Short mmCIF file of C-alpha atoms in Angstrom, two decimals:
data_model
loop_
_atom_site.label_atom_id
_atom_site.label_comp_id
_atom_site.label_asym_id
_atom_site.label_seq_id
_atom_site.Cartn_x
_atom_site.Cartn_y
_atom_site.Cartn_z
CA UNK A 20 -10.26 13.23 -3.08
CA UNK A 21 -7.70 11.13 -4.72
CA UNK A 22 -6.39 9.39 -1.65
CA UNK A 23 -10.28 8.58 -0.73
CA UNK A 24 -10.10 6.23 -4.32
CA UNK A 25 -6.90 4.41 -3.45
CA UNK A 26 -7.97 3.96 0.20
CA UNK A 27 -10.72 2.21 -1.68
CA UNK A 28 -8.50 0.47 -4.40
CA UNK A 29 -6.26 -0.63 -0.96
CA UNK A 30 -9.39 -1.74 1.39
CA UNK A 31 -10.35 -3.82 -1.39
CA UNK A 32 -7.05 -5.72 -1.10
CA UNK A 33 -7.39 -6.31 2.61
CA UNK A 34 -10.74 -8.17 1.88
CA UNK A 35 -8.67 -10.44 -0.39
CA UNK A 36 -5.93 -10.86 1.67
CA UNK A 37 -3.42 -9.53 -0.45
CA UNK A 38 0.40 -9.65 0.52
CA UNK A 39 2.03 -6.57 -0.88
CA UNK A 40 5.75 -4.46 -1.06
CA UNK A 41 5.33 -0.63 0.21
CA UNK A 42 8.59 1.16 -0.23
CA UNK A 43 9.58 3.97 1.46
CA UNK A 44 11.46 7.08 0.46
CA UNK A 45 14.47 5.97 2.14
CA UNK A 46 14.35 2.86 0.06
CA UNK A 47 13.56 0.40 2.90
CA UNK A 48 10.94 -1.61 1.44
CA UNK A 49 8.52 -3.81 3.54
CA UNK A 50 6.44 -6.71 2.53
CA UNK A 51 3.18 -8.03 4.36
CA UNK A 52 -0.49 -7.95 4.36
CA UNK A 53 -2.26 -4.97 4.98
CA UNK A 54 -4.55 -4.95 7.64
CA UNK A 55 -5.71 -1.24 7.77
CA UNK A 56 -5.41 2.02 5.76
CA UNK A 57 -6.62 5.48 6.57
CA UNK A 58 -7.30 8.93 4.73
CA UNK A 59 -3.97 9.97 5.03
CA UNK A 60 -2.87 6.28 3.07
CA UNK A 61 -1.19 5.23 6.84
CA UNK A 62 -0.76 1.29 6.39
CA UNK A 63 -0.93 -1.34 9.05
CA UNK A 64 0.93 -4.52 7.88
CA UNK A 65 0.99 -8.08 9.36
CA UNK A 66 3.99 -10.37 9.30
CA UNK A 67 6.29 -7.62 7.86
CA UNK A 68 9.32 -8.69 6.46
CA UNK A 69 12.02 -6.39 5.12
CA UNK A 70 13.84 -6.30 2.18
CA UNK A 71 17.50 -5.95 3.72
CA UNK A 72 17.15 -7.53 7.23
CA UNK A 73 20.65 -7.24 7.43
CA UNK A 74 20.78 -3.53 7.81
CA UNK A 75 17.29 -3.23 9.67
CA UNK A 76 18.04 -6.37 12.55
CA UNK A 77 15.70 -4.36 14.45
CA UNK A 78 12.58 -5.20 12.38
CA UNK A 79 13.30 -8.98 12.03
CA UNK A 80 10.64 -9.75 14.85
CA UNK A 81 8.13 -7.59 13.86
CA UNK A 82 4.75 -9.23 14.05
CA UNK A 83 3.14 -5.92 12.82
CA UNK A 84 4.13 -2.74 11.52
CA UNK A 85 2.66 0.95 11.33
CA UNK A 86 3.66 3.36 8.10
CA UNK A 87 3.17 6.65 8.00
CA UNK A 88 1.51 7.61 4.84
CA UNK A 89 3.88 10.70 4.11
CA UNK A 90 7.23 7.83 4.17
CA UNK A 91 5.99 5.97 1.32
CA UNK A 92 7.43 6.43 -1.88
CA UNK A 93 5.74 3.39 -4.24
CA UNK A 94 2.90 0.65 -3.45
CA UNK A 95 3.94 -2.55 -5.09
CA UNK A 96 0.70 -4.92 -5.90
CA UNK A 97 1.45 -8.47 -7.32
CA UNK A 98 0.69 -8.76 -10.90
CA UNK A 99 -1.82 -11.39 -10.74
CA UNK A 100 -4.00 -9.22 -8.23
CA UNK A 101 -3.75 -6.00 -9.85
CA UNK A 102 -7.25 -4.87 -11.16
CA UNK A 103 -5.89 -2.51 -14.43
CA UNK A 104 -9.23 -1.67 -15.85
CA UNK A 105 -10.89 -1.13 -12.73
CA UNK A 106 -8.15 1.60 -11.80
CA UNK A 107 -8.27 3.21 -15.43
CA UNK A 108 -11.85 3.53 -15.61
CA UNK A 109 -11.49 4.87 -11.42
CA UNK A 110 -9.04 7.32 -13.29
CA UNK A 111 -11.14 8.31 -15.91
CA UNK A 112 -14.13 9.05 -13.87
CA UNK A 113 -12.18 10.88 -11.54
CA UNK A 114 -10.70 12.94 -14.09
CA UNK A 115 -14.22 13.70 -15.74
CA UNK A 116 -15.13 15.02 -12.12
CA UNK A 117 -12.44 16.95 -11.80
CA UNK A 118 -13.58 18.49 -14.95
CA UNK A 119 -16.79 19.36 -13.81
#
């Protein structure tokens, strides 16, 4: 149930075209658009570009890149385009069905 609201809370940002930073538990961390995201919070990116590209060469000419939900440690958003009241209200209601 909770990774149905931020598939949600991440579809929405592929409508606006977002540009965002996943990082993955063994710190690499990727920035690009996200083009796709499933149940199981797999991301598609576009244009990936990594944070180190000297110790990943291999991912320099990446035009698009596939992450396994279960590898990703944190979901960076840009400031401006982070929606803070809608996620603490999505919070709270999902709390109050919990409850239930």
């Amino acid at each position: 149930m909770q990774s149905q609201f931020f598939q949600t809370y991440f579809r929405g940002l592929i409508e606006r075209c977002v540009s965002v930073t996943i990082e993955l538990k063994n710190g690499l961390q990727i920035q690009g658009q996200i083009t796709y995201v499933d149940d199981n919070l797999n991301f598609n990116l576009v244009d990936p570009e990594v944070s180190d590209p000297l110790k990943q060469p291999q991912l320099i000419t990446l035009r698009n890149s596939f992450i396994r939900g279960s590898t990703v440690k944190y979901v960076h958003i840009p400031q401006e385009e982070l929606q803070e009241e809608v996620l603490i209200s999505a919070c709270k209601n999902e709390v109050k069905k919990q409850k239930q």
